[in-house]
Protein backbone atom coordinates (compact mmCIF):
# COMPACT_ATOMS: atom_id res chain seq x y z
CA UNK A 1 0.00 0.00 0.00
CA UNK A 2 1.16 3.51 -0.84
CA UNK A 3 0.57 6.59 1.27
CA UNK A 4 0.76 10.14 -0.02
CA UNK A 5 1.11 13.00 2.42
CA UNK A 6 0.65 16.56 1.16
CA UNK A 7 1.75 19.69 2.93
CA UNK A 8 2.19 23.38 2.27
CA UNK A 9 -1.34 24.61 1.77
CA UNK A 10 -2.72 27.66 3.50
CA UNK A 11 -4.09 31.15 3.14
CA UNK A 12 -2.27 33.66 0.95
CA UNK A 13 -3.10 37.00 -0.62
CA UNK A 14 -3.45 37.36 -4.36
CA UNK A 15 -0.04 37.70 -5.95
CA UNK A 16 1.61 35.62 -3.27
CA UNK A 17 3.32 32.25 -3.41
CA UNK A 18 3.01 28.83 -1.85
CA UNK A 19 4.96 25.61 -2.22
CA UNK A 20 3.20 22.30 -1.94
CA UNK A 21 4.97 19.03 -1.17
CA UNK A 22 3.83 15.45 -1.52
CA UNK A 23 5.80 12.54 -0.14
CA UNK A 24 5.00 9.00 -1.21
CA UNK A 25 5.81 6.09 1.07
CA UNK A 26 5.01 2.42 1.35
CA UNK A 27 5.28 -0.44 -1.11
CA UNK A 28 6.34 1.50 -4.17
CA UNK A 29 7.83 -0.57 -6.95
CA UNK A 30 7.95 2.01 -9.67
CA UNK A 31 6.42 5.40 -10.23
CA UNK A 32 5.50 6.40 -13.74
CA UNK A 33 4.36 9.91 -12.95
CA UNK A 34 3.30 12.15 -10.11
CA UNK A 35 0.99 15.07 -10.36
CA UNK A 36 -1.16 17.68 -8.72
CA UNK A 37 -4.87 18.05 -9.21
CA UNK A 38 -7.26 20.54 -7.68
CA UNK A 39 -10.95 20.73 -6.96
CA UNK A 40 -12.74 23.97 -6.27
CA UNK A 41 -16.17 24.04 -4.60
CA UNK A 42 -18.85 22.96 -7.04
CA UNK A 43 -16.34 22.05 -9.73
CA UNK A 44 -14.79 18.86 -11.03
CA UNK A 45 -11.28 17.82 -10.10
CA UNK A 46 -8.82 19.00 -12.71
CA UNK A 47 -5.20 18.34 -13.56
CA UNK A 48 -2.88 21.17 -12.56
CA UNK A 49 0.54 19.75 -13.38
CA UNK A 50 2.24 16.42 -13.92
CA UNK A 51 5.82 15.20 -14.07
CA UNK A 52 6.97 11.83 -15.37
CA UNK A 53 9.77 9.68 -14.02
CA UNK A 54 11.88 10.99 -16.88
CA UNK A 55 11.23 14.58 -15.92
CA UNK A 56 8.76 15.58 -18.61
CA UNK A 57 6.23 18.10 -17.36
CA UNK A 58 2.80 19.25 -18.42
CA UNK A 59 0.57 22.03 -17.07
CA UNK A 60 -2.98 23.23 -17.28
CA UNK A 61 -3.21 26.34 -19.43
CA UNK A 62 -4.51 28.31 -16.47
CA UNK A 63 -1.29 27.86 -14.48
CA UNK A 64 1.39 27.92 -17.19
CA UNK A 65 4.07 30.44 -16.38
CA UNK A 66 2.99 30.67 -12.74
CA UNK A 67 3.31 27.13 -11.35
CA UNK A 68 6.31 24.82 -11.51
CA UNK A 69 6.28 21.12 -10.73
CA UNK A 70 9.44 19.27 -9.72
CA UNK A 71 10.33 16.00 -8.07
CA UNK A 72 12.97 14.30 -5.99
CA UNK A 73 13.01 10.74 -7.31
CA UNK A 74 15.25 9.48 -4.52
CA UNK A 75 12.72 10.63 -1.93
CA UNK A 76 9.58 9.91 -3.98
CA UNK A 77 8.54 13.48 -3.40
CA UNK A 78 6.90 15.94 -5.74
CA UNK A 79 6.66 19.69 -5.32
CA UNK A 80 4.44 22.39 -6.74
CA UNK A 81 5.77 25.94 -6.61
CA UNK A 82 2.86 28.32 -7.06
CA UNK A 83 3.60 31.96 -7.80
CA UNK A 84 1.39 34.92 -8.69
CA UNK A 85 -1.56 33.20 -7.09
CA UNK A 86 -5.05 34.31 -8.01
CA UNK A 87 -8.35 33.93 -6.14
CA UNK A 88 -9.45 31.43 -8.80
CA UNK A 89 -6.60 29.16 -7.70
CA UNK A 90 -8.48 28.55 -4.46
CA UNK A 91 -9.15 24.82 -4.19
CA UNK A 92 -8.21 21.62 -2.44
CA UNK A 93 -5.02 20.39 -4.08
CA UNK A 94 -4.50 16.64 -4.36
CA UNK A 95 -1.35 14.71 -5.10
CA UNK A 96 -1.57 11.69 -7.40
CA UNK A 97 0.97 8.93 -7.86
CA UNK A 98 0.77 6.75 -10.95
CA UNK A 99 2.38 3.40 -10.28
CA UNK A 100 0.97 -0.06 -10.90
CA UNK A 101 -2.14 1.55 -9.43
CA UNK A 102 -3.15 5.16 -8.99
CA UNK A 103 -2.86 6.59 -5.50
CA UNK A 104 -4.26 9.84 -4.13
CA UNK A 105 -3.44 11.99 -1.17
CA UNK A 106 -6.10 13.42 1.12
CA UNK A 107 -5.61 16.94 -0.17
CA UNK A 108 -4.42 20.27 1.15
CA UNK A 109 -6.47 23.45 1.04
CA UNK A 110 -5.15 26.51 -0.75
CA UNK A 111 -7.08 29.72 -0.23
CA UNK A 112 -6.16 32.87 -2.15
CA UNK A 113 -7.77 36.06 -0.91
CA UNK A 114 -8.37 39.07 -3.14
GROMACS .gro file of C-alpha atoms in nm:
model
  114
    1UNK     CA    1   0.000   0.000   0.000
    2UNK     CA    2   0.116   0.351  -0.084
    3UNK     CA    3   0.057   0.659   0.127
    4UNK     CA    4   0.076   1.014  -0.002
    5UNK     CA    5   0.111   1.300   0.242
    6UNK     CA    6   0.065   1.656   0.116
    7UNK     CA    7   0.175   1.969   0.293
    8UNK     CA    8   0.219   2.338   0.227
    9UNK     CA    9  -0.134   2.461   0.177
   10UNK     CA   10  -0.272   2.766   0.350
   11UNK     CA   11  -0.409   3.115   0.314
   12UNK     CA   12  -0.227   3.366   0.095
   13UNK     CA   13  -0.310   3.700  -0.062
   14UNK     CA   14  -0.345   3.736  -0.436
   15UNK     CA   15  -0.004   3.770  -0.595
   16UNK     CA   16   0.161   3.562  -0.327
   17UNK     CA   17   0.332   3.225  -0.341
   18UNK     CA   18   0.301   2.883  -0.185
   19UNK     CA   19   0.496   2.561  -0.222
   20UNK     CA   20   0.320   2.230  -0.194
   21UNK     CA   21   0.497   1.903  -0.117
   22UNK     CA   22   0.383   1.545  -0.152
   23UNK     CA   23   0.580   1.254  -0.014
   24UNK     CA   24   0.500   0.900  -0.121
   25UNK     CA   25   0.581   0.609   0.107
   26UNK     CA   26   0.501   0.242   0.135
   27UNK     CA   27   0.528  -0.044  -0.111
   28UNK     CA   28   0.634   0.150  -0.417
   29UNK     CA   29   0.783  -0.057  -0.695
   30UNK     CA   30   0.795   0.201  -0.967
   31UNK     CA   31   0.642   0.540  -1.023
   32UNK     CA   32   0.550   0.640  -1.374
   33UNK     CA   33   0.436   0.991  -1.295
   34UNK     CA   34   0.330   1.215  -1.011
   35UNK     CA   35   0.099   1.507  -1.036
   36UNK     CA   36  -0.116   1.768  -0.872
   37UNK     CA   37  -0.487   1.805  -0.921
   38UNK     CA   38  -0.726   2.054  -0.768
   39UNK     CA   39  -1.095   2.073  -0.696
   40UNK     CA   40  -1.274   2.397  -0.627
   41UNK     CA   41  -1.617   2.404  -0.460
   42UNK     CA   42  -1.885   2.296  -0.704
   43UNK     CA   43  -1.634   2.205  -0.973
   44UNK     CA   44  -1.479   1.886  -1.103
   45UNK     CA   45  -1.128   1.782  -1.010
   46UNK     CA   46  -0.882   1.900  -1.271
   47UNK     CA   47  -0.520   1.834  -1.356
   48UNK     CA   48  -0.288   2.117  -1.256
   49UNK     CA   49   0.054   1.975  -1.338
   50UNK     CA   50   0.224   1.642  -1.392
   51UNK     CA   51   0.582   1.520  -1.407
   52UNK     CA   52   0.697   1.183  -1.537
   53UNK     CA   53   0.977   0.968  -1.402
   54UNK     CA   54   1.188   1.099  -1.688
   55UNK     CA   55   1.123   1.458  -1.592
   56UNK     CA   56   0.876   1.558  -1.861
   57UNK     CA   57   0.623   1.810  -1.736
   58UNK     CA   58   0.280   1.925  -1.842
   59UNK     CA   59   0.057   2.203  -1.707
   60UNK     CA   60  -0.298   2.323  -1.728
   61UNK     CA   61  -0.321   2.634  -1.943
   62UNK     CA   62  -0.451   2.831  -1.647
   63UNK     CA   63  -0.129   2.786  -1.448
   64UNK     CA   64   0.139   2.792  -1.719
   65UNK     CA   65   0.407   3.044  -1.638
   66UNK     CA   66   0.299   3.067  -1.274
   67UNK     CA   67   0.331   2.713  -1.135
   68UNK     CA   68   0.631   2.482  -1.151
   69UNK     CA   69   0.628   2.112  -1.073
   70UNK     CA   70   0.944   1.927  -0.972
   71UNK     CA   71   1.033   1.600  -0.807
   72UNK     CA   72   1.297   1.430  -0.599
   73UNK     CA   73   1.301   1.074  -0.731
   74UNK     CA   74   1.525   0.948  -0.452
   75UNK     CA   75   1.272   1.063  -0.193
   76UNK     CA   76   0.958   0.991  -0.398
   77UNK     CA   77   0.854   1.348  -0.340
   78UNK     CA   78   0.690   1.594  -0.574
   79UNK     CA   79   0.666   1.969  -0.532
   80UNK     CA   80   0.444   2.239  -0.674
   81UNK     CA   81   0.577   2.594  -0.661
   82UNK     CA   82   0.286   2.832  -0.706
   83UNK     CA   83   0.360   3.196  -0.780
   84UNK     CA   84   0.139   3.492  -0.869
   85UNK     CA   85  -0.156   3.320  -0.709
   86UNK     CA   86  -0.505   3.431  -0.801
   87UNK     CA   87  -0.835   3.393  -0.614
   88UNK     CA   88  -0.945   3.143  -0.880
   89UNK     CA   89  -0.660   2.916  -0.770
   90UNK     CA   90  -0.848   2.855  -0.446
   91UNK     CA   91  -0.915   2.482  -0.419
   92UNK     CA   92  -0.821   2.162  -0.244
   93UNK     CA   93  -0.502   2.039  -0.408
   94UNK     CA   94  -0.450   1.664  -0.436
   95UNK     CA   95  -0.135   1.471  -0.510
   96UNK     CA   96  -0.157   1.169  -0.740
   97UNK     CA   97   0.097   0.893  -0.786
   98UNK     CA   98   0.077   0.675  -1.095
   99UNK     CA   99   0.238   0.340  -1.028
  100UNK     CA  100   0.097  -0.006  -1.090
  101UNK     CA  101  -0.214   0.155  -0.943
  102UNK     CA  102  -0.315   0.516  -0.899
  103UNK     CA  103  -0.286   0.659  -0.550
  104UNK     CA  104  -0.426   0.984  -0.413
  105UNK     CA  105  -0.344   1.199  -0.117
  106UNK     CA  106  -0.610   1.342   0.112
  107UNK     CA  107  -0.561   1.694  -0.017
  108UNK     CA  108  -0.442   2.027   0.115
  109UNK     CA  109  -0.647   2.345   0.104
  110UNK     CA  110  -0.515   2.651  -0.075
  111UNK     CA  111  -0.708   2.972  -0.023
  112UNK     CA  112  -0.616   3.287  -0.215
  113UNK     CA  113  -0.777   3.606  -0.091
  114UNK     CA  114  -0.837   3.907  -0.314
   0.00000   0.00000   0.00000
